[in-house]
């Protein structure tokens, strides 16, 4: 798919005429940019919005620049955009430091590995560096805040305002199995008719491109599961009473019901999750399909659990001082600046560094730097990966070369330094900050094998509690994602990997004598590996053969206050492993 940068001049030509006299340098335009992809213009103003290309009130395009071609699937791009919404909020818009050009730059970097032209990206800073720009900054900032309060953004570009009626009739082509409602009364009626089965509501809007991408799938699911699940669609740009009742502010949003009771809700165009959830709703409508769902397992069945991330930022100048002259490399300093700005001022104020340059630096460091210094670079990388923009970029890197090389460096060295192993485990945990990485970790053999080996070998470190805690956290993240997919459709993590990890974590539990934190993480990870596992498979046979229940309950003496011993040991591995 071709990726174009759409460039507008907010000054209407005045910048070219007046900039030399007022600013002391020539400025051709006050640049406003957006990204055009597959007939849709993606723009940041009052949040991330989609409009028909060129349909805003900004007037004629100054330039339409072909940035390159992306091979990424549209659903991956949509999922990445969804992960940016917590950074590119209406409230975070800043005329000089967090604007449409920053969004275009981040979006382009993800799809193409390069940003927008520097003269556009650097324009706000160039203005601020001039005496006249500094003098005008307070007035301009006040003007932006006033317009945000009045119009929701500086330019007033919003979903549903500029896109007209492009998708107004999109729902009309839906098959009869999809129930399209237009107000709260109709919705309540539809839910009432589904009170003896399951239901899902798709909150959409006429201008939502990610919603449009899901329409065919929603129709397909309705045709397949419509007998047991009521699939409802409502346009909140018209059904204001529905949006208010369910507090829906973004599209697409989904809310599910089972036997008349509201269950979970989520926002975002996650096609795999939608398909898996509808399948699960169909199963739940007929009653629990797995005996584990009848057990009292609150820690394992919690749909709102979050991945474990290691986000603490150490004093980076002190950390990098260990590198000597290498710390002055521009790629390292750019990453340091990004992390420090993000930590001090929030993600909105942090502009992505040159990621290809940083990847090259890592590759050279792994080949040339002494092993006892490598932890500095990996820890710096770990801090950066806490940002979903950065982790999303590396999720789509070809062959996951940077991540895999780091993992293989540690895995290939049986005497790997403690600090390097620890920060590598923590770095791997932070891959889960992006919704794009879990499928890559579970589904890509080389990456998955490297992570499995890192976890298993790290459990053998009986000298460092921190390593075992980090390894348990990484296994928890992997098992959590596989458990989600298992409940929605089927396992993604191959059974041989599950068996290797289960055997490793059971051995680690048996040997754990001192760290309550490590034991808690190990139990939670094992529980998620086993929860709703196939009842006729090798994993359940392994847990019976290794007497997993006995191993866990034996920890009660040294850890009497650990509540997971009962939940995992008695409920899951006792009642859950009992032969029927």
Coordinates of C-alpha atoms in Angstrom, one line a residue:
X1 CA 0.0 0.0 0.0
X2 CA 1.3 3.5 -0.9
X3 CA 1.7 5.9 2.0
X4 CA 1.3 9.6 1.2
X5 CA 1.9 12.6 3.3
X6 CA -0.7 15.3 2.8
X7 CA 0.7 18.8 3.5
X8 CA -1.4 21.9 4.1
X9 CA -0.4 25.5 4.8
X10 CA -2.3 26.9 7.8
X11 CA -1.1 30.4 7.0
X12 CA -2.6 30.4 3.5
X13 CA 0.6 31.7 1.9
X14 CA 1.4 34.4 4.5
X15 CA 4.3 32.5 6.0
X16 CA 6.2 32.6 2.7
X17 CA 5.6 36.4 2.4
X18 CA 6.2 37.5 6.0
X19 CA 8.5 35.0 7.7
X20 CA 11.8 36.5 6.8
X21 CA 10.9 39.9 8.2
X22 CA 9.2 38.5 11.4
X23 CA 11.3 35.4 12.2
X24 CA 14.6 36.2 10.6
X25 CA 14.5 33.2 8.3
X26 CA 12.5 31.9 5.4
X27 CA 9.5 29.7 6.3
X28 CA 7.6 28.4 3.3
X29 CA 4.5 27.4 5.2
X30 CA 2.9 26.7 8.6
X31 CA 2.8 23.0 8.0
X32 CA -0.2 20.8 8.9
X33 CA 0.2 17.2 7.8
X34 CA -1.8 14.0 7.8
X35 CA -1.3 10.5 6.4
X36 CA -3.3 9.1 3.4
X37 CA -3.6 5.4 3.2
X38 CA -6.0 3.3 1.1
X39 CA -8.4 6.2 0.4
X40 CA -8.5 7.4 4.0
X41 CA -6.9 10.5 5.6
X42 CA -5.6 9.9 9.1
X43 CA -5.2 13.1 11.1
X44 CA -4.5 14.2 14.7
X45 CA -6.4 17.2 15.9
X46 CA -9.2 16.3 18.4
X47 CA -7.7 12.9 18.9
X48 CA -6.9 10.5 16.0
X49 CA -9.5 11.0 13.3
X50 CA -10.3 9.6 9.8
X51 CA -11.7 11.7 7.0
X52 CA -12.1 11.5 3.2
X53 CA -8.8 12.8 1.7
X54 CA -8.9 16.5 1.2
X55 CA -12.4 17.0 2.6
X56 CA -11.3 19.1 5.6
X57 CA -11.8 22.9 5.6
X58 CA -8.1 23.5 5.4
X59 CA -8.3 24.2 1.7
X60 CA -6.1 23.1 -1.2
X61 CA -3.2 20.7 -0.6
X62 CA 0.3 22.3 -0.6
X63 CA 1.9 18.9 -1.4
X64 CA 1.0 15.2 -1.6
X65 CA 4.3 13.4 -1.0
X66 CA 4.8 9.7 -1.6
X67 CA 6.7 8.5 1.5
X68 CA 6.9 4.9 0.5
X69 CA 5.1 1.6 0.3
X70 CA 4.2 -0.5 3.3
X71 CA 3.7 -4.3 3.2
X72 CA 1.9 -4.3 6.6
X73 CA -1.7 -5.7 6.6
X74 CA -4.4 -3.1 7.2
X75 CA -5.6 -4.8 10.3
X76 CA -2.1 -4.5 11.9
X77 CA -2.0 -0.9 11.0
X78 CA -5.4 -0.3 12.5
X79 CA -4.4 -2.1 15.7
X80 CA -1.2 0.0 16.0
X81 CA -3.3 3.2 15.5
X82 CA -5.6 2.1 18.3
X83 CA -2.6 1.7 20.6
X84 CA -1.7 5.4 19.9
X85 CA -5.0 6.8 21.1
X86 CA -3.9 7.0 24.7
X87 CA -1.0 9.2 23.6
X88 CA -2.7 11.3 20.9
X89 CA -5.6 12.5 23.0
X90 CA -7.5 15.8 22.4
X91 CA -6.2 17.0 25.8
X92 CA -2.5 16.3 24.8
X93 CA -2.5 18.4 21.7
X94 CA 0.3 21.0 21.8
X95 CA 0.9 23.4 19.0
X96 CA 4.6 23.2 19.2
X97 CA 5.5 19.9 20.8
X98 CA 2.7 17.4 20.2
X99 CA 0.8 18.1 17.0
X100 CA -0.3 16.7 13.7
X101 CA 3.2 16.5 12.4
X102 CA 4.4 14.4 15.4
X103 CA 1.5 12.0 14.7
X104 CA 2.4 11.8 11.0
X105 CA 6.0 11.2 11.9
X106 CA 5.2 8.4 14.3
X107 CA 2.7 6.7 12.0
X108 CA 5.2 6.9 9.1
X109 CA 8.0 5.5 11.2
X110 CA 5.9 2.5 12.1
X111 CA 4.8 1.7 8.5
X112 CA 8.0 2.6 6.7
X113 CA 10.9 2.8 9.2
X114 CA 11.4 6.5 8.5
X115 CA 9.6 9.6 9.4
X116 CA 8.4 12.7 7.5
X117 CA 10.7 15.3 6.0
X118 CA 12.8 17.0 8.6
X119 CA 12.0 20.6 7.5
X120 CA 8.3 19.8 8.3
X121 CA 8.9 17.9 11.5
X122 CA 11.3 20.6 12.8
X123 CA 9.2 23.6 11.8
X124 CA 7.7 24.3 15.3
X125 CA 11.0 24.2 17.0
X126 CA 12.5 26.5 14.4
X127 CA 9.8 29.0 15.1
X128 CA 10.3 28.7 18.9
X129 CA 14.0 29.3 18.5
X130 CA 13.4 32.7 17.0
X131 CA 12.9 35.8 19.2
X132 CA 9.6 36.6 17.6
X133 CA 8.4 33.0 18.0
X134 CA 9.2 33.0 21.7
X135 CA 7.4 36.3 22.1
X136 CA 4.3 34.9 20.5
X137 CA 4.3 31.5 22.2
X138 CA 2.1 32.5 25.2
X139 CA -0.6 34.1 23.0
X140 CA -0.6 31.2 20.6
X141 CA -0.8 28.6 23.4
X142 CA -3.9 30.5 24.8
X143 CA -5.5 30.5 21.4
X144 CA -5.0 26.8 21.0
X145 CA -6.6 26.1 24.4
X146 CA -9.6 28.3 23.6
X147 CA -10.1 26.5 20.3
X148 CA -9.8 23.1 21.9
X149 CA -12.4 24.1 24.4
X150 CA -14.8 25.4 21.7
X151 CA -14.2 22.9 18.9
X152 CA -12.5 19.9 20.5
X153 CA -9.2 20.6 18.7
X154 CA -7.2 23.4 17.1
X155 CA -8.7 22.8 13.6
X156 CA -12.0 21.3 14.5
X157 CA -11.4 18.2 12.5
X158 CA -13.4 15.4 14.0
X159 CA -14.9 12.1 13.0
X160 CA -18.3 12.7 11.8
X161 CA -17.7 16.4 10.9
X162 CA -15.6 16.3 7.8
X163 CA -16.5 12.9 6.4
X164 CA -20.1 13.7 5.6
X165 CA -22.4 10.8 4.8
X166 CA -19.7 8.6 3.3
X167 CA -20.7 5.6 5.4
X168 CA -24.3 6.6 6.2
X169 CA -25.8 3.6 4.6
X170 CA -23.1 1.1 5.4
X171 CA -25.2 -0.8 7.8
X172 CA -28.1 -1.1 5.3
X173 CA -26.2 -3.9 3.5
X174 CA -25.9 -6.0 6.6
X175 CA -27.7 -9.4 6.6
X176 CA -30.8 -9.9 8.6
X177 CA -28.8 -11.6 11.4
X178 CA -27.2 -8.3 12.3
X179 CA -29.7 -6.2 14.2
X180 CA -29.2 -2.5 13.4
X181 CA -30.8 -0.2 16.1
X182 CA -31.1 3.5 16.1
X183 CA -32.1 4.4 19.7
X184 CA -32.0 3.2 23.2
X185 CA -35.5 1.8 23.1
X186 CA -34.7 -0.4 20.1
X187 CA -31.5 -1.5 21.8
X188 CA -33.3 -2.5 25.0
X189 CA -35.8 -4.4 23.0
X190 CA -33.1 -6.3 21.2
X191 CA -31.3 -7.1 24.4
X192 CA -34.6 -8.2 26.0
X193 CA -35.1 -10.7 23.2
X194 CA -31.6 -12.1 23.8
X195 CA -32.0 -12.4 27.6
X196 CA -31.9 -16.2 27.3
X197 CA -28.7 -16.3 25.2
X198 CA -25.7 -14.1 24.5
X199 CA -25.5 -10.7 22.9
X200 CA -22.8 -8.4 21.7
X201 CA -23.2 -4.7 20.8
X202 CA -21.0 -3.1 18.1
X203 CA -20.8 0.7 18.7
X204 CA -19.8 2.3 15.5
X205 CA -20.0 5.6 13.7
X206 CA -20.4 6.7 10.1
X207 CA -16.9 8.0 9.8
X208 CA -15.0 5.3 11.6
X209 CA -12.6 3.6 9.1
X210 CA -11.5 0.8 11.6
X211 CA -15.2 0.1 12.1
X212 CA -15.7 -0.2 8.4
X213 CA -12.9 -2.7 8.2
X214 CA -14.8 -4.9 10.7
X215 CA -18.2 -4.8 9.0
X216 CA -17.7 -7.9 6.8
X217 CA -16.4 -9.9 9.7
X218 CA -19.3 -8.9 11.9
X219 CA -21.7 -9.9 9.2
X220 CA -19.9 -13.2 8.8
X221 CA -20.0 -13.9 12.5
X222 CA -23.7 -13.1 12.6
X223 CA -24.4 -15.6 9.8
X224 CA -22.3 -18.2 11.7
X225 CA -23.4 -17.7 15.3
X226 CA -26.7 -15.7 15.0
X227 CA -28.7 -18.6 16.4
X228 CA -27.0 -18.4 19.8
X229 CA -25.6 -14.8 19.8
X230 CA -27.5 -11.6 19.1
X231 CA -25.2 -9.4 17.1
X232 CA -26.3 -5.8 17.4
X233 CA -24.9 -2.7 15.7
X234 CA -25.6 0.9 16.7
X235 CA -24.3 4.2 15.2
X236 CA -23.6 6.4 18.2
X237 CA -23.2 9.5 15.9
X238 CA -27.0 9.2 15.6
X239 CA -28.1 7.3 18.7
X240 CA -26.9 9.8 21.2
X241 CA -29.0 8.3 24.0
X242 CA -27.3 4.9 23.5
X243 CA -23.8 6.5 23.7
X244 CA -24.8 8.3 26.9
X245 CA -26.3 5.3 28.5
X246 CA -23.2 3.1 27.9
X247 CA -20.7 5.9 28.2
X248 CA -19.2 5.2 24.8
X249 CA -16.8 7.9 23.6
X250 CA -14.7 6.0 21.0
X251 CA -15.4 3.6 18.1
X252 CA -15.3 0.8 17.6
X253 CA -16.4 -0.3 21.1
X254 CA -17.9 -3.7 22.0
X255 CA -20.0 -4.7 25.0
X256 CA -21.1 -8.3 25.6
X257 CA -24.0 -9.9 27.5
X258 CA -24.7 -13.4 28.7
X259 CA -28.2 -14.3 29.8
X260 CA -29.1 -10.6 30.2
X261 CA -26.1 -9.7 32.3
X262 CA -23.4 -7.3 31.0
X263 CA -20.0 -9.0 30.9
X264 CA -17.0 -7.2 29.3
X265 CA -16.3 -4.2 27.1
X266 CA -13.3 -3.1 25.0
X267 CA -12.5 -0.6 22.4
X268 CA -10.4 -1.1 19.3
X269 CA -10.5 -2.9 16.0
X270 CA -9.1 -6.3 17.2
X271 CA -10.5 -8.7 14.7
X272 CA -9.1 -11.8 16.4
X273 CA -10.6 -10.8 19.7
X274 CA -14.0 -10.1 18.1
X275 CA -14.0 -13.5 16.4
X276 CA -12.9 -15.3 19.5
X277 CA -15.3 -13.4 21.8
X278 CA -18.3 -14.2 19.6
X279 CA -17.3 -17.9 19.5
X280 CA -17.0 -17.9 23.3
X281 CA -20.3 -16.1 23.7
X282 CA -21.9 -18.9 21.6
X283 CA -20.4 -21.5 23.9
X284 CA -21.4 -19.6 27.0
X285 CA -25.0 -19.3 25.8
X286 CA -25.3 -23.1 26.0
X287 CA -23.5 -23.2 29.3
X288 CA -19.8 -23.6 30.4
X289 CA -17.9 -25.6 27.8
X290 CA -14.9 -26.3 30.1
X291 CA -15.0 -27.6 33.6
X292 CA -12.5 -25.0 34.8
X293 CA -15.1 -22.3 34.3
X294 CA -17.2 -23.8 37.0
X295 CA -14.4 -23.5 39.5
X296 CA -13.7 -20.5 41.8
X297 CA -10.6 -19.1 40.1
X298 CA -10.8 -15.3 40.4
X299 CA -7.1 -14.7 39.6
X300 CA -7.1 -16.8 36.5
X301 CA -10.5 -15.9 35.0
X302 CA -10.1 -12.1 35.4
X303 CA -10.7 -10.6 32.0
X304 CA -9.2 -7.2 33.0
X305 CA -5.7 -8.5 34.0
X306 CA -2.8 -6.5 32.6
X307 CA 0.6 -7.5 31.4
X308 CA 3.6 -7.1 33.7
X309 CA 5.8 -4.2 32.5
X310 CA 9.0 -2.9 34.0
X311 CA 8.8 0.8 33.5
X312 CA 11.1 2.3 36.1
X313 CA 13.7 4.6 34.6
X314 CA 17.1 4.6 36.3
X315 CA 19.4 7.7 36.2
X316 CA 20.3 7.3 32.5
X317 CA 23.4 9.5 32.6
X318 CA 24.9 7.3 35.3
X319 CA 23.9 4.2 33.5
X320 CA 25.4 5.3 30.2
X321 CA 28.6 6.6 31.8
X322 CA 29.7 2.9 31.9
X323 CA 29.9 2.9 28.1
X324 CA 32.6 5.5 27.9
X325 CA 32.8 7.3 24.5
X326 CA 30.2 5.0 23.0
X327 CA 27.6 6.8 25.1
X328 CA 28.0 9.9 22.9
X329 CA 26.7 8.1 19.8
X330 CA 23.8 10.1 18.5
X331 CA 21.4 7.1 18.4
X332 CA 22.1 6.5 22.1
X333 CA 21.6 10.1 23.0
X334 CA 18.4 10.4 21.0
X335 CA 17.0 7.3 22.8
X336 CA 18.1 8.7 26.1
X337 CA 16.3 12.0 25.4
X338 CA 13.2 10.2 24.3
X339 CA 13.0 8.2 27.5
X340 CA 13.8 11.1 29.8
X341 CA 11.2 13.3 28.1
X342 CA 8.6 10.6 28.3
X343 CA 9.3 10.0 31.9
X344 CA 9.3 13.6 33.0
X345 CA 6.6 15.1 30.8
X346 CA 4.6 12.1 29.5
X347 CA 4.4 10.2 26.2
X348 CA 2.7 13.1 24.4
X349 CA 5.8 15.2 24.7
X350 CA 8.3 12.5 23.6
X351 CA 9.1 12.3 19.9
X352 CA 10.3 8.9 18.6
X353 CA 14.1 8.7 18.1
X354 CA 15.8 7.3 15.0
X355 CA 14.9 3.7 15.5
X356 CA 16.9 2.2 12.5
X357 CA 20.0 4.0 13.8
X358 CA 19.4 2.7 17.3
X359 CA 19.0 -0.9 16.0
X360 CA 22.3 -0.6 14.1
X361 CA 24.0 0.6 17.3
X362 CA 22.6 -2.4 19.2
X363 CA 23.8 -4.8 16.5
X364 CA 27.3 -3.4 16.7
X365 CA 27.3 -3.4 20.5
X366 CA 26.3 -7.0 20.7
X367 CA 29.1 -8.0 18.4
X368 CA 31.9 -5.8 19.8
X369 CA 31.1 -4.7 23.4
X370 CA 32.3 -6.7 26.4
X371 CA 29.5 -8.8 27.9
X372 CA 29.6 -7.2 31.3
X373 CA 28.7 -3.8 29.7
X374 CA 25.9 -5.0 27.4
X375 CA 23.3 -4.6 30.2
X376 CA 23.5 -0.8 29.9
X377 CA 22.3 -0.8 26.3
X378 CA 19.6 -3.5 26.9
X379 CA 18.4 -1.6 29.9
X380 CA 18.1 1.6 27.9
X381 CA 16.2 -0.4 25.3
X382 CA 14.0 -1.8 28.0
X383 CA 13.0 1.7 29.1
X384 CA 12.1 2.7 25.5
X385 CA 10.0 -0.4 24.9
X386 CA 7.6 0.6 27.6
X387 CA 6.2 3.0 25.0
X388 CA 3.7 1.2 22.6
X389 CA 4.9 3.3 19.6
X390 CA 8.4 1.9 20.0
X391 CA 7.5 -1.6 20.8
X392 CA 5.0 -1.6 18.0
X393 CA 7.7 -0.7 15.6
X394 CA 9.9 -3.6 16.7
X395 CA 6.9 -6.0 16.6
X396 CA 6.9 -5.5 12.8
X397 CA 10.7 -5.4 12.3
X398 CA 11.7 -8.0 9.7
X399 CA 12.6 -11.2 11.4
X400 CA 12.5 -9.4 14.8
X401 CA 16.2 -9.1 14.2
X402 CA 17.0 -6.7 17.1
X403 CA 15.1 -8.6 19.7
X404 CA 16.1 -12.1 18.7
X405 CA 19.8 -11.1 18.6
X406 CA 19.6 -9.9 22.1
X407 CA 17.8 -13.0 23.3
X408 CA 20.2 -15.3 21.5
X409 CA 23.2 -13.5 23.0
X410 CA 22.0 -14.2 26.5
X411 CA 20.7 -17.8 25.7
X412 CA 24.0 -18.8 24.1
X413 CA 26.1 -17.9 27.1
X414 CA 25.7 -20.2 30.1
X415 CA 27.7 -17.7 32.2
X416 CA 25.7 -14.7 31.1
X417 CA 26.2 -11.9 33.6
X418 CA 23.4 -11.5 36.2
X419 CA 22.6 -7.9 35.2
X420 CA 22.4 -8.7 31.5
X421 CA 20.0 -11.6 32.1
X422 CA 17.8 -9.6 34.4
X423 CA 17.4 -6.6 32.1
X424 CA 16.9 -8.9 29.1
X425 CA 14.0 -10.6 30.9
X426 CA 12.5 -7.2 31.8
X427 CA 13.0 -6.0 28.3
X428 CA 11.1 -9.0 27.0
X429 CA 8.2 -8.2 29.4
X430 CA 8.0 -4.7 27.9
X431 CA 7.4 -6.1 24.5
X432 CA 3.8 -6.6 25.7
X433 CA 3.3 -2.9 25.9
X434 CA 2.2 -3.1 22.3
X435 CA -0.9 -5.1 21.3
X436 CA 1.0 -6.1 18.2
X437 CA 3.7 -8.2 19.9
X438 CA 1.8 -11.0 21.6
X439 CA 0.7 -12.6 18.3
X440 CA 4.3 -12.3 17.1
X441 CA 5.7 -14.0 20.2
X442 CA 3.1 -16.8 20.2
X443 CA 3.1 -17.4 16.5
X444 CA 6.7 -16.8 15.2
X445 CA 8.9 -19.8 15.9
X446 CA 12.3 -18.1 16.2
X447 CA 11.1 -15.4 18.6
X448 CA 8.9 -17.8 20.6
X449 CA 11.7 -20.4 21.0
X450 CA 14.2 -17.7 22.2
X451 CA 11.8 -16.4 24.8
X452 CA 10.9 -20.0 26.0
X453 CA 14.6 -20.8 26.4
X454 CA 15.2 -17.6 28.2
X455 CA 12.4 -18.3 30.7
X456 CA 13.3 -21.9 31.3
X457 CA 17.1 -21.2 31.8
X458 CA 16.4 -18.3 34.1
X459 CA 14.3 -20.4 36.5
X460 CA 17.5 -22.3 37.2
X461 CA 19.1 -19.3 38.8
X462 CA 18.8 -20.1 42.5
X463 CA 21.1 -17.2 43.5
X464 CA 19.1 -14.3 42.4
X465 CA 15.4 -13.8 43.4
X466 CA 15.1 -10.9 40.9
X467 CA 15.9 -13.1 38.0
X468 CA 13.2 -15.7 39.0
X469 CA 10.7 -12.9 39.6
X470 CA 11.4 -11.4 36.1
X471 CA 11.2 -14.9 34.5
X472 CA 7.9 -15.6 36.2
X473 CA 6.6 -12.2 35.0
X474 CA 7.6 -13.0 31.4
X475 CA 6.0 -16.4 31.6
X476 CA 2.9 -14.8 33.0
X477 CA 2.7 -12.4 30.1
X478 CA 3.1 -15.3 27.6
X479 CA 0.6 -17.5 29.4
X480 CA -1.9 -14.7 29.8
X481 CA -2.0 -14.0 26.1
X482 CA -2.2 -17.7 25.2
X483 CA -5.0 -18.1 27.8
X484 CA -7.0 -15.3 26.2
X485 CA -6.7 -16.9 22.8
X486 CA -7.5 -20.3 24.2
X487 CA -10.7 -19.1 25.6
X488 CA -11.7 -17.2 22.5
X489 CA -10.7 -20.0 20.0
X490 CA -7.8 -22.3 20.5
X491 CA -4.2 -22.4 21.8
X492 CA -1.6 -20.4 19.8
X493 CA 1.4 -21.5 21.9
X494 CA 2.4 -25.0 20.7
X495 CA 1.8 -27.8 23.1
X496 CA 5.5 -28.7 23.2
X497 CA 6.3 -25.2 24.4
X498 CA 3.6 -25.3 27.0
X499 CA 5.0 -28.6 28.3
X500 CA 8.5 -27.3 28.5
X501 CA 7.4 -24.2 30.3
X502 CA 5.1 -26.1 32.7
X503 CA 7.9 -28.5 33.6
X504 CA 10.3 -25.6 34.2
X505 CA 7.9 -23.6 36.3
X506 CA 7.0 -26.7 38.4
X507 CA 10.6 -27.4 39.1
X508 CA 11.1 -23.7 40.0
X509 CA 8.1 -23.9 42.4
X510 CA 9.6 -27.0 44.0
X511 CA 12.9 -25.3 44.6
X512 CA 11.6 -21.9 45.7
X513 CA 12.2 -21.5 49.5
X514 CA 12.8 -17.8 50.1
X515 CA 11.0 -15.4 47.8
X516 CA 7.3 -14.9 48.3
X517 CA 7.2 -12.6 45.3
X518 CA 8.8 -15.2 43.1
X519 CA 6.5 -18.0 44.3
X520 CA 3.4 -15.8 43.6
X521 CA 4.5 -15.1 40.1
X522 CA 5.3 -18.7 39.4
X523 CA 1.9 -19.9 40.7
X524 CA 0.1 -17.3 38.6
X525 CA 2.0 -18.2 35.5
X526 CA 1.5 -22.0 36.0
X527 CA -2.2 -21.3 36.7
X528 CA -2.7 -19.5 33.4
X529 CA -0.8 -22.2 31.5
X530 CA -3.2 -24.8 32.8
X531 CA -6.5 -22.8 33.0
X532 CA -9.0 -24.2 30.4
X533 CA -6.3 -26.5 28.9
X534 CA -7.5 -29.3 26.7
X535 CA -8.9 -32.0 29.0
X536 CA -7.4 -34.8 26.8
X537 CA -3.9 -33.5 26.1
X538 CA -0.3 -33.9 27.0
X539 CA -0.2 -30.9 29.3
X540 CA -2.8 -32.2 31.6
X541 CA -1.1 -35.6 31.6
X542 CA 2.2 -33.9 32.5
X543 CA 0.7 -32.1 35.5
X544 CA -0.8 -35.4 36.8
X545 CA 2.4 -37.3 36.3
X546 CA 4.6 -34.6 38.0
X547 CA 2.1 -34.4 40.9
X548 CA 1.7 -30.7 40.3
X549 CA -0.9 -30.4 43.1
X550 CA 1.4 -32.1 45.7
X551 CA 4.3 -29.8 44.6
X552 CA 2.3 -26.7 45.2
X553 CA 0.6 -27.7 48.4
X554 CA 4.0 -28.6 49.9
X555 CA 4.8 -24.8 49.8
X556 CA 2.1 -24.1 52.4
X557 CA 4.5 -24.6 55.3
X558 CA 7.0 -22.0 54.1
X559 CA 4.5 -19.6 52.6
X560 CA 1.3 -19.8 54.8
X561 CA -0.1 -16.5 53.5
X562 CA 0.1 -17.2 49.8
X563 CA -3.6 -17.3 48.7
X564 CA -2.7 -18.7 45.2
X565 CA -1.7 -22.0 46.9
X566 CA -5.4 -22.7 47.4
X567 CA -6.6 -21.3 44.2
X568 CA -4.1 -23.1 42.0
X569 CA -3.3 -26.1 44.2
X570 CA -6.7 -27.0 45.5
X571 CA -9.2 -25.6 42.9
X572 CA -7.3 -25.8 39.6
X573 CA -4.9 -28.7 40.0
X574 CA -7.1 -30.6 42.5
X575 CA -10.7 -30.3 41.3
X576 CA -9.6 -29.3 37.8
X577 CA -7.4 -32.3 37.3
X578 CA -9.8 -34.8 38.8
X579 CA -10.8 -37.5 36.3
X580 CA -14.5 -37.6 35.6

